[in-house]
Amino acid sequence: MTISIQQIKAARALLRISVFDLADISNLSSSTIKRLEAQNSEVLPRNSTMSRIKLALESRGIEFLGTPDKDPGVRLKSS
């Protein structure tokens, strides 16, 4: 499943983590995260970058909902 840049921003807000925190847990540079979040939705980032971010956020309890085009969202997994 693909995720959107808006879902990444929402997930960071829900977890209350910074760009630097996300960069650390996804093993990416903070400049990569900043550049990604500054892009519009027409620019497609590398699949490997998005996969690393998605896995990092899921490891912190984020569940991605919908698709980038239909009902996108995020929530914390219930324990």
Short mmCIF file of C-alpha atoms in Angstrom, two decimals:
data_model
loop_
_atom_site.label_atom_id
_atom_site.label_comp_id
_atom_site.label_asym_id
_atom_site.label_seq_id
_atom_site.Cartn_x
_atom_site.Cartn_y
_atom_site.Cartn_z
CA MET A 1 0.00 0.00 0.00
CA THR A 2 1.28 3.44 -0.87
CA ILE A 3 1.00 6.41 1.46
CA SER A 4 0.85 10.12 0.83
CA ILE A 5 3.04 12.93 2.03
CA GLN A 6 0.01 14.27 3.92
CA GLN A 7 -0.32 10.94 5.73
CA ILE A 8 3.34 11.12 6.74
CA LYS A 9 2.82 14.62 8.16
CA ALA A 10 -0.33 13.51 9.98
CA ALA A 11 1.44 10.46 11.41
CA ARG A 12 4.32 12.60 12.68
CA ALA A 13 1.83 14.97 14.31
CA LEU A 14 -0.08 12.10 15.91
CA LEU A 15 3.12 10.62 17.30
CA ARG A 16 4.46 14.06 18.22
CA ILE A 17 7.79 13.37 16.58
CA SER A 18 10.00 15.79 14.70
CA VAL A 19 11.50 15.50 11.25
CA PHE A 20 14.75 14.62 13.01
CA ASP A 21 13.07 11.81 14.97
CA LEU A 22 11.52 10.37 11.81
CA ALA A 23 14.85 10.60 10.02
CA ASP A 24 16.49 8.70 12.87
CA ILE A 25 13.95 5.87 13.04
CA SER A 26 13.78 5.49 9.24
CA ASN A 27 17.56 5.72 8.70
CA LEU A 28 17.14 8.63 6.29
CA SER A 29 18.59 12.10 6.50
CA SER A 30 16.52 14.90 7.96
CA SER A 31 17.06 16.85 4.73
CA THR A 32 15.42 13.99 2.81
CA ILE A 33 12.37 14.11 5.10
CA LYS A 34 12.18 17.92 4.88
CA ARG A 35 12.49 17.87 1.10
CA LEU A 36 9.83 15.16 0.85
CA GLU A 37 7.37 17.02 3.08
CA ALA A 38 7.92 20.26 1.15
CA GLN A 39 6.99 18.63 -2.17
CA ASN A 40 3.60 18.78 -3.75
CA SER A 41 1.67 15.60 -4.43
CA GLU A 42 2.65 15.62 -8.13
CA VAL A 43 6.25 14.71 -7.35
CA LEU A 44 6.77 11.00 -6.76
CA PRO A 45 9.46 10.09 -4.22
CA ARG A 46 11.41 6.86 -4.51
CA ASN A 47 9.50 3.77 -3.45
CA SER A 48 12.36 2.72 -1.19
CA THR A 49 12.23 6.05 0.67
CA MET A 50 8.48 5.84 1.18
CA SER A 51 8.75 2.20 2.31
CA ARG A 52 11.36 3.08 4.93
CA ILE A 53 9.21 5.91 6.26
CA LYS A 54 6.07 3.77 6.27
CA LEU A 55 7.77 0.92 8.13
CA ALA A 56 9.31 3.33 10.64
CA LEU A 57 5.96 4.94 11.42
CA GLU A 58 4.18 1.58 11.61
CA SER A 59 6.81 0.39 14.09
CA ARG A 60 5.72 3.28 16.32
CA GLY A 61 2.06 2.21 16.18
CA ILE A 62 0.71 4.10 13.17
CA GLU A 63 -1.91 2.45 11.01
CA PHE A 64 -2.41 3.90 7.54
CA LEU A 65 -5.98 4.04 6.30
CA GLY A 66 -7.38 4.22 2.78
CA THR A 67 -5.17 5.13 -0.13
CA PRO A 68 -3.57 8.42 -1.10
CA ASP A 69 -6.49 8.93 -3.52
CA LYS A 70 -9.42 7.50 -1.55
CA ASP A 71 -10.11 8.23 2.12
CA PRO A 72 -6.47 8.67 3.24
CA GLY A 73 -5.86 8.80 6.95
CA VAL A 74 -3.80 7.63 9.90
CA ARG A 75 -4.53 6.39 13.39
CA LEU A 76 -2.77 4.79 16.30
CA LYS A 77 -3.24 1.04 16.45
CA SER A 78 -5.34 -0.02 19.39
CA SER A 79 -3.45 -2.15 21.87
#
